[in-house]
Short mmCIF file of C-alpha atoms in Angstrom, two decimals:
data_model
loop_
_atom_site.label_atom_id
_atom_site.label_comp_id
_atom_site.label_asym_id
_atom_site.label_seq_id
_atom_site.Cartn_x
_atom_site.Cartn_y
_atom_site.Cartn_z
CA UNK A 1 0.00 0.00 0.00
CA UNK A 2 1.90 3.02 -1.30
CA UNK A 3 0.19 5.99 0.34
CA UNK A 4 0.67 9.39 -1.26
CA UNK A 5 -1.33 11.60 1.11
CA UNK A 6 -3.66 11.74 4.09
CA UNK A 7 -6.28 14.48 4.28
CA UNK A 8 -8.07 15.40 7.52
CA UNK A 9 -11.41 17.18 7.21
CA UNK A 10 -13.14 18.48 10.34
CA UNK A 11 -16.86 18.92 9.76
CA UNK A 12 -19.91 19.87 11.81
CA UNK A 13 -23.62 19.32 11.16
CA UNK A 14 -26.76 19.96 13.22
CA UNK A 15 -28.90 16.97 14.16
CA UNK A 16 -32.50 17.02 13.02
CA UNK A 17 -33.48 16.75 16.70
CA UNK A 18 -31.48 16.61 19.96
CA UNK A 19 -30.05 13.26 21.04
CA UNK A 20 -30.61 13.02 24.81
CA UNK A 21 -29.03 10.77 27.43
CA UNK A 22 -28.56 11.25 31.17
CA UNK A 23 -25.01 12.36 30.32
CA UNK A 24 -26.15 15.30 28.20
CA UNK A 25 -27.62 16.39 24.88
CA UNK A 26 -26.05 16.34 21.42
CA UNK A 27 -27.51 18.97 19.08
CA UNK A 28 -24.58 19.45 16.70
CA UNK A 29 -22.19 16.71 15.63
CA UNK A 30 -18.54 17.47 14.97
CA UNK A 31 -16.35 14.81 13.39
CA UNK A 32 -13.28 13.99 11.32
CA UNK A 33 -13.41 12.64 7.78
CA UNK A 34 -10.16 11.08 6.55
CA UNK A 35 -9.29 10.72 2.88
CA UNK A 36 -6.26 8.54 2.07
CA UNK A 37 -4.93 8.55 -1.49
CA UNK A 38 -2.44 6.04 -2.89
CA UNK A 39 0.12 6.51 -5.65
CA UNK A 40 -2.44 5.36 -8.25
CA UNK A 41 -4.96 8.01 -7.21
CA UNK A 42 -7.31 5.56 -5.45
CA UNK A 43 -8.91 7.03 -2.33
CA UNK A 44 -10.10 5.43 0.89
CA UNK A 45 -12.28 7.08 3.53
CA UNK A 46 -12.48 6.79 7.29
CA UNK A 47 -14.31 8.71 10.01
CA UNK A 48 -13.25 9.80 13.48
CA UNK A 49 -16.27 9.33 15.75
CA UNK A 50 -15.05 11.02 18.95
CA UNK A 51 -17.41 13.71 20.24
CA UNK A 52 -16.56 17.35 20.90
CA UNK A 53 -16.48 16.69 24.65
CA UNK A 54 -15.38 13.51 26.51
CA UNK A 55 -18.81 12.34 27.69
CA UNK A 56 -18.70 8.92 26.01
CA UNK A 57 -14.98 8.16 26.19
CA UNK A 58 -11.95 10.22 27.11
CA UNK A 59 -11.35 11.15 23.46
CA UNK A 60 -12.54 14.31 21.75
CA UNK A 61 -12.29 15.67 18.22
CA UNK A 62 -9.35 17.85 19.30
CA UNK A 63 -7.45 15.03 20.98
CA UNK A 64 -8.05 12.81 17.96
CA UNK A 65 -6.66 15.50 15.67
CA UNK A 66 -3.56 15.74 17.86
CA UNK A 67 -3.06 11.97 17.80
CA UNK A 68 -3.57 11.75 14.04
CA UNK A 69 -1.43 14.78 13.18
CA UNK A 70 1.44 14.33 15.63
CA UNK A 71 1.56 10.59 16.29
CA UNK A 72 -0.35 8.20 14.03
CA UNK A 73 0.20 9.69 10.57
CA UNK A 74 3.96 10.17 11.22
CA UNK A 75 4.10 6.59 12.55
CA UNK A 76 2.46 5.31 9.38
CA UNK A 77 4.85 7.39 7.27
CA UNK A 78 7.88 5.82 8.97
CA UNK A 79 6.44 2.28 8.76
CA UNK A 80 4.91 1.48 5.35
CA UNK A 81 2.35 -1.33 5.46
CA UNK A 82 1.00 -3.88 3.00
CA UNK A 83 -2.28 -4.70 4.74
CA UNK A 84 -4.64 -2.71 7.00
CA UNK A 85 -4.28 -5.14 9.89
CA UNK A 86 -0.60 -4.19 10.03
CA UNK A 87 -1.70 -0.66 10.91
CA UNK A 88 -3.71 -1.99 13.84
CA UNK A 89 -0.66 -3.89 15.08
CA UNK A 90 1.57 -0.86 14.49
CA UNK A 91 -0.74 1.39 16.51
CA UNK A 92 -0.55 -0.90 19.54
CA UNK A 93 2.59 0.96 20.58
CA UNK A 94 0.25 3.87 21.39
CA UNK A 95 -2.06 3.45 24.37
CA UNK A 96 -5.81 3.95 24.00
CA UNK A 97 -6.91 6.75 21.63
CA UNK A 98 -8.92 4.09 19.85
CA UNK A 99 -11.16 6.44 17.90
CA UNK A 100 -8.21 8.23 16.35
CA UNK A 101 -6.67 4.87 15.46
CA UNK A 102 -9.93 3.61 13.97
CA UNK A 103 -10.37 6.72 11.85
CA UNK A 104 -7.08 6.07 10.07
CA UNK A 105 -7.32 2.28 10.07
CA UNK A 106 -10.80 2.20 8.51
CA UNK A 107 -9.65 4.53 5.71
CA UNK A 108 -6.86 2.05 5.01
CA UNK A 109 -9.37 -0.82 4.85
CA UNK A 110 -11.48 1.10 2.33
CA UNK A 111 -8.40 1.88 0.24
CA UNK A 112 -7.22 -1.74 0.43
CA UNK A 113 -10.56 -3.15 -0.72
CA UNK A 114 -10.82 -0.62 -3.55
CA UNK A 115 -7.30 -1.49 -4.69
CA UNK A 116 -8.57 -5.01 -5.32
CA UNK A 117 -11.93 -3.81 -6.72
CA UNK A 118 -13.66 -5.73 -3.94
CA UNK A 119 -16.48 -4.75 -1.57
CA UNK A 120 -15.19 -4.10 1.94
CA UNK A 121 -17.78 -6.48 3.35
CA UNK A 122 -16.33 -9.32 1.27
CA UNK A 123 -12.77 -8.33 2.21
CA UNK A 124 -13.71 -8.66 5.89
CA UNK A 125 -15.42 -12.02 5.33
CA UNK A 126 -19.00 -10.77 5.38
CA UNK A 127 -21.73 -13.06 4.06
CA UNK A 128 -25.02 -11.19 4.53
CA UNK A 129 -26.41 -9.18 1.60
CA UNK A 130 -28.89 -7.39 3.88
CA UNK A 131 -28.42 -5.95 7.40
CA UNK A 132 -31.39 -5.83 9.81
CA UNK A 133 -31.75 -2.26 11.02
CA UNK A 134 -32.47 -0.93 14.50
CA UNK A 135 -32.83 2.59 15.81
CA UNK A 136 -32.26 4.54 19.03
CA UNK A 137 -34.89 6.66 20.77
CA UNK A 138 -33.09 9.21 22.91
CA UNK A 139 -35.53 11.49 24.71
CA UNK A 140 -36.75 12.02 28.28
CA UNK A 141 -40.32 12.59 27.12
CA UNK A 142 -42.55 9.51 26.97
CA UNK A 143 -44.84 11.31 24.54
CA UNK A 144 -41.93 12.05 22.22
CA UNK A 145 -40.62 8.50 22.61
CA UNK A 146 -43.98 6.99 21.60
CA UNK A 147 -44.22 9.32 18.61
CA UNK A 148 -40.72 8.39 17.49
CA UNK A 149 -41.33 4.68 17.97
CA UNK A 150 -44.48 4.87 15.85
CA UNK A 151 -42.58 6.64 13.07
CA UNK A 152 -39.68 4.19 13.18
CA UNK A 153 -41.93 1.14 13.13
CA UNK A 154 -43.77 2.58 10.14
CA UNK A 155 -40.39 3.01 8.47
CA UNK A 156 -39.69 -0.69 9.03
CA UNK A 157 -37.07 -0.66 11.79
CA UNK A 158 -36.79 -4.08 13.42
CA UNK A 159 -35.55 -3.13 16.87
CA UNK A 160 -35.99 -0.16 19.18
CA UNK A 161 -33.45 0.95 21.79
CA UNK A 162 -34.43 3.48 24.44
CA UNK A 163 -32.22 5.46 26.79
CA UNK A 164 -33.02 4.99 30.49
CA UNK A 165 -31.80 6.31 33.83
CA UNK A 166 -32.89 5.93 37.49
CA UNK A 167 -35.16 9.00 37.27
CA UNK A 168 -37.55 7.54 34.69
CA UNK A 169 -36.73 3.90 33.93
CA UNK A 170 -39.72 1.89 35.22
CA UNK A 171 -42.44 4.39 34.39
CA UNK A 172 -40.86 5.15 31.00
CA UNK A 173 -40.66 1.48 29.97
CA UNK A 174 -44.07 0.71 31.44
CA UNK A 175 -45.79 3.28 29.26
CA UNK A 176 -43.93 2.17 26.14
CA UNK A 177 -44.65 -1.53 26.76
CA UNK A 178 -48.32 -0.85 27.45
CA UNK A 179 -48.63 0.64 23.96
CA UNK A 180 -46.30 -1.86 22.28
CA UNK A 181 -46.51 -5.07 24.34
CA UNK A 182 -44.90 -7.28 21.69
CA UNK A 183 -42.10 -4.93 20.66
CA UNK A 184 -38.48 -6.09 21.03
CA UNK A 185 -36.96 -3.35 23.16
CA UNK A 186 -33.47 -2.92 24.52
CA UNK A 187 -32.71 -0.36 27.22
CA UNK A 188 -29.44 1.56 27.25
CA UNK A 189 -28.32 2.97 30.61
CA UNK A 190 -24.93 4.44 29.65
CA UNK A 191 -23.58 3.56 33.13
CA UNK A 192 -26.36 5.38 35.00
CA UNK A 193 -26.58 2.79 37.83
CA UNK A 194 -24.48 1.25 40.59
CA UNK A 195 -24.93 -2.01 42.49
CA UNK A 196 -26.85 0.00 45.10
CA UNK A 197 -29.60 0.18 42.47
CA UNK A 198 -29.83 -3.60 42.13
CA UNK A 199 -33.48 -3.80 43.21
CA UNK A 200 -34.38 -1.07 40.75
CA UNK A 201 -32.60 -2.94 37.95
CA UNK A 202 -34.22 -6.24 38.98
CA UNK A 203 -37.63 -4.61 38.62
CA UNK A 204 -36.93 -4.09 34.92
CA UNK A 205 -37.13 -7.87 34.47
CA UNK A 206 -40.90 -7.25 34.37
CA UNK A 207 -40.60 -5.96 30.80
CA UNK A 208 -38.83 -8.96 29.22
CA UNK A 209 -36.36 -6.63 27.56
CA UNK A 210 -34.16 -7.88 24.76
CA UNK A 211 -31.25 -6.65 26.90
CA UNK A 212 -30.08 -3.87 29.19
CA UNK A 213 -26.97 -2.17 27.88
CA UNK A 214 -24.11 -1.01 30.13
CA UNK A 215 -26.09 -0.47 33.37
CA UNK A 216 -22.98 -0.10 35.59
CA UNK A 217 -19.60 1.65 35.38
CA UNK A 218 -18.17 2.44 31.96
CA UNK A 219 -14.94 0.57 32.76
CA UNK A 220 -16.42 -2.25 34.83
CA UNK A 221 -16.45 -5.97 34.12
CA UNK A 222 -16.51 -7.49 37.63
CA UNK A 223 -19.67 -5.85 39.01
CA UNK A 224 -21.57 -6.56 35.80
CA UNK A 225 -20.84 -10.26 36.40
CA UNK A 226 -22.30 -9.92 39.89
CA UNK A 227 -25.36 -8.13 38.53
CA UNK A 228 -25.96 -10.63 35.72
CA UNK A 229 -26.29 -13.42 38.30
CA UNK A 230 -29.09 -11.48 40.01
CA UNK A 231 -31.25 -10.46 37.03
CA UNK A 232 -33.02 -12.30 34.21
CA UNK A 233 -32.54 -9.57 31.63
CA UNK A 234 -29.44 -10.19 29.51
CA UNK A 235 -26.70 -7.61 30.07
CA UNK A 236 -25.03 -6.14 27.00
CA UNK A 237 -21.66 -4.48 27.43
CA UNK A 238 -20.70 -1.40 25.42
CA UNK A 239 -18.29 1.09 27.00
CA UNK A 240 -16.54 -1.66 28.99
CA UNK A 241 -15.35 -3.40 25.82
CA UNK A 242 -12.50 -1.40 24.26
CA UNK A 243 -10.36 -4.37 23.17
CA UNK A 244 -10.38 -8.06 22.36
CA UNK A 245 -9.01 -8.78 25.84
CA UNK A 246 -11.92 -6.93 27.45
CA UNK A 247 -14.36 -9.05 25.47
CA UNK A 248 -12.56 -12.27 26.40
CA UNK A 249 -12.53 -11.41 30.11
CA UNK A 250 -16.17 -10.31 30.13
CA UNK A 251 -17.27 -13.57 28.54
CA UNK A 252 -15.11 -15.71 30.87
CA UNK A 253 -16.37 -13.87 33.96
CA UNK A 254 -20.01 -14.07 32.84
CA UNK A 255 -20.33 -10.29 32.83
CA UNK A 256 -22.71 -10.22 29.89
CA UNK A 257 -24.74 -12.30 27.46
CA UNK A 258 -24.44 -9.87 24.54
CA UNK A 259 -21.72 -7.52 23.26
CA UNK A 260 -22.14 -4.28 21.34
CA UNK A 261 -19.22 -3.82 18.92
CA UNK A 262 -18.37 -0.28 17.88
CA UNK A 263 -15.51 0.08 15.42
CA UNK A 264 -14.34 3.41 16.85
CA UNK A 265 -14.51 2.27 20.47
CA UNK A 266 -12.32 -0.81 19.90
CA UNK A 267 -9.74 0.84 17.63
CA UNK A 268 -10.74 -0.29 14.16
CA UNK A 269 -12.11 -3.05 11.96
CA UNK A 270 -9.33 -5.53 12.68
CA UNK A 271 -10.00 -5.55 16.43
CA UNK A 272 -13.76 -5.46 15.83
CA UNK A 273 -13.51 -8.57 13.67
CA UNK A 274 -11.35 -10.34 16.29
CA UNK A 275 -14.03 -9.67 18.91
CA UNK A 276 -16.75 -10.85 16.52
CA UNK A 277 -14.89 -14.07 15.73
CA UNK A 278 -14.33 -14.86 19.42
CA UNK A 279 -17.95 -14.16 20.32
CA UNK A 280 -19.13 -16.36 17.45
CA UNK A 281 -16.93 -19.17 18.75
CA UNK A 282 -18.31 -18.73 22.29
CA UNK A 283 -21.96 -18.40 21.23
CA UNK A 284 -22.28 -14.76 22.36
CA UNK A 285 -24.50 -12.71 20.03
CA UNK A 286 -23.15 -9.34 18.90
CA UNK A 287 -24.60 -6.27 17.26
CA UNK A 288 -23.12 -3.15 15.73
CA UNK A 289 -23.51 -0.02 17.84
CA UNK A 290 -23.84 3.53 16.57
CA UNK A 291 -22.08 6.79 17.42
CA UNK A 292 -24.38 9.36 15.77
CA UNK A 293 -22.20 8.91 12.70
CA UNK A 294 -21.96 10.54 9.35
CA UNK A 295 -22.20 8.33 6.29
CA UNK A 296 -18.58 7.16 6.14
CA UNK A 297 -18.65 5.45 9.53
CA UNK A 298 -22.14 4.17 8.80
CA UNK A 299 -20.79 2.55 5.62
CA UNK A 300 -17.99 0.82 7.55
CA UNK A 301 -20.57 -0.42 10.07
CA UNK A 302 -22.62 -1.95 7.27
CA UNK A 303 -19.58 -3.88 6.03
CA UNK A 304 -18.77 -5.10 9.56
CA UNK A 305 -22.36 -6.10 10.31
CA UNK A 306 -22.40 -8.37 7.26
CA UNK A 307 -20.29 -10.84 9.27
CA UNK A 308 -22.26 -13.92 10.42
CA UNK A 309 -22.15 -13.27 14.17
CA UNK A 310 -24.17 -10.05 13.95
CA UNK A 311 -27.53 -11.67 14.63
CA UNK A 312 -29.18 -8.74 16.48
CA UNK A 313 -30.28 -5.63 14.55
CA UNK A 314 -27.74 -2.89 15.21
CA UNK A 315 -27.80 0.90 15.30
CA UNK A 316 -27.42 1.08 11.53
CA UNK A 317 -30.23 3.44 10.67
CA UNK A 318 -30.87 5.47 7.54
CA UNK A 319 -28.92 8.65 6.86
CA UNK A 320 -32.08 10.69 7.36
CA UNK A 321 -32.35 9.45 10.96
CA UNK A 322 -29.99 12.26 12.01
CA UNK A 323 -29.23 14.40 8.95
CA UNK A 324 -31.13 16.59 6.53
CA UNK A 325 -28.40 15.68 4.06
CA UNK A 326 -25.53 13.25 4.63
CA UNK A 327 -21.99 13.56 3.24
CA UNK A 328 -22.22 10.36 1.16
CA UNK A 329 -23.97 9.42 -2.03
CA UNK A 330 -26.17 7.53 -2.28
CA UNK A 331 -27.40 7.98 1.27
CA UNK A 332 -28.05 4.95 3.48
CA UNK A 333 -31.69 3.90 3.32
CA UNK A 334 -33.79 1.33 5.17
CA UNK A 335 -36.20 -0.76 3.10
CA UNK A 336 -38.56 -3.22 4.78
CA UNK A 337 -36.38 -3.13 7.88
CA UNK A 338 -33.08 -3.86 6.12
CA UNK A 339 -30.06 -1.98 4.83
CA UNK A 340 -28.53 -3.36 1.64
CA UNK A 341 -24.83 -4.18 1.73
CA UNK A 342 -23.20 -2.36 -1.21
CA UNK A 343 -21.66 -4.46 -3.97
CA UNK A 344 -19.29 -1.75 -5.23
CA UNK A 345 -15.59 -1.54 -4.34
CA UNK A 346 -14.63 -0.58 -0.79
CA UNK A 347 -17.38 0.90 1.34
CA UNK A 348 -19.56 1.22 -1.78
CA UNK A 349 -20.43 4.89 -1.24
CA UNK A 350 -18.93 8.09 -2.63
CA UNK A 351 -18.34 11.40 -0.88
CA UNK A 352 -20.88 14.11 -1.58
CA UNK A 353 -18.20 16.73 -2.22
CA UNK A 354 -20.65 19.62 -2.32
CA UNK A 355 -22.12 18.69 1.07
CA UNK A 356 -18.66 18.10 2.53
CA UNK A 357 -17.62 21.62 1.60
CA UNK A 358 -20.81 23.08 3.06
CA UNK A 359 -20.14 21.60 6.52
CA UNK A 360 -16.32 21.85 6.48
CA UNK A 361 -14.64 23.60 9.41
CA UNK A 362 -11.00 22.91 8.52
CA UNK A 363 -8.81 20.77 6.28
CA UNK A 364 -5.18 19.70 6.43
CA UNK A 365 -3.25 17.46 4.04
CA UNK A 366 -0.13 15.42 4.85
CA UNK A 367 2.19 14.02 2.18
CA UNK A 368 3.50 10.52 2.81
#
C-alpha cells in the first residue's frame, strides 16, 4: 500500500433533533473525515467518531486531531504497510486513543478493498447481503418517545433501543410496553446505575427486555458479572469493551450475554472482527452499535455487520435518521427493515463533495 497523502477534514452538522441521554444532549455533531490517497490516485475514507467533549470516552475531536497529526500519521509514514491489519498492530505501541486509530485504520481498509476492486464487506469475510436495522430513541419525554417509535416502526425498523436512567426507567418502559406489548426493546443505561440500584434494575425484568446495555460503570467488568447473576434480563456491554481482551474477560467472567461492537470504540475493523470471531466461537451474540455517525462510519458499520455473528439488529439506521443531508452518495436507506450491503468496491459509497464543503470547518493534508 503506497500511500501518497492523508487528508483530515473536520466537519460539523446539526442533528434534526437533539439526542438526549442522562449524560447530556447532542444537538450538533462534529467529526473527522479522513481521505487517504495512494500513488495510483485511489482514495479510501475513514471517520473519526469522537465527540466534541469527553462524555462517552476520554477522546474528543481535538485530541483525535492531535493523535492523528502528531503521532499516528507520522508513525504510518515511517512504517509502510502492505495490509490494514498491520496498521492496527503498528498502533498498539500507542495506548488507547482508539477512535483516532480507527479513523485512520478504517480509511486504510477502504483503500485496500478498492485497490482489489472488492467490496469491503467481502474483504472482511461478510456473508449477509442485507443488514437488519435498529434505531435509538433518545428522549426524556414519553410522549416524544412513543411518537418516534411509531414513526420508526412505520419506516420498518426491526428493533428499538431506548435510553433509560434511574429518574424515569420503570415508568418510562411501562408506558412504552403498554402501547407496544410485543415490541423487542433494549434499554441503554450508559452507566447510569451502581450495584446499590440492584433492586431497581431487577424490577426491569418485568418488561422482558431484549437486553439492558451497560447499566454499571463504563470501565467495569466485575460488578456486571455480579449483577448478571441477580437479574433475568441479559446484560449487553458497550463502553466496557474497548479491546479483544476486554471481550474475552467479560465472557469468561459471565459479565454479559451480549456484546455491542463499535468500530471506533475498539480501535478499528481488525479488532472489531477479532471480537466478533471470538464471540461467534463462544456463542455470544453481537450487534453493531452507533455513534451518531456521518455516512462514512455508517458505511464501515454496514460492512462489519455483514459478518455472520451479527444476529441482532444494530444501530445502523438510515442517513435521514440524524441528517437533513448526509456527506455520502447515495445515502443509506432502510427498506422493509433492512439496509442493503453495497456491492461496489470498498465501502460502496462516494463522498458528496458539495455537502462536505458546506459543513467543512477545517482541512489539512499530509504528504506521505
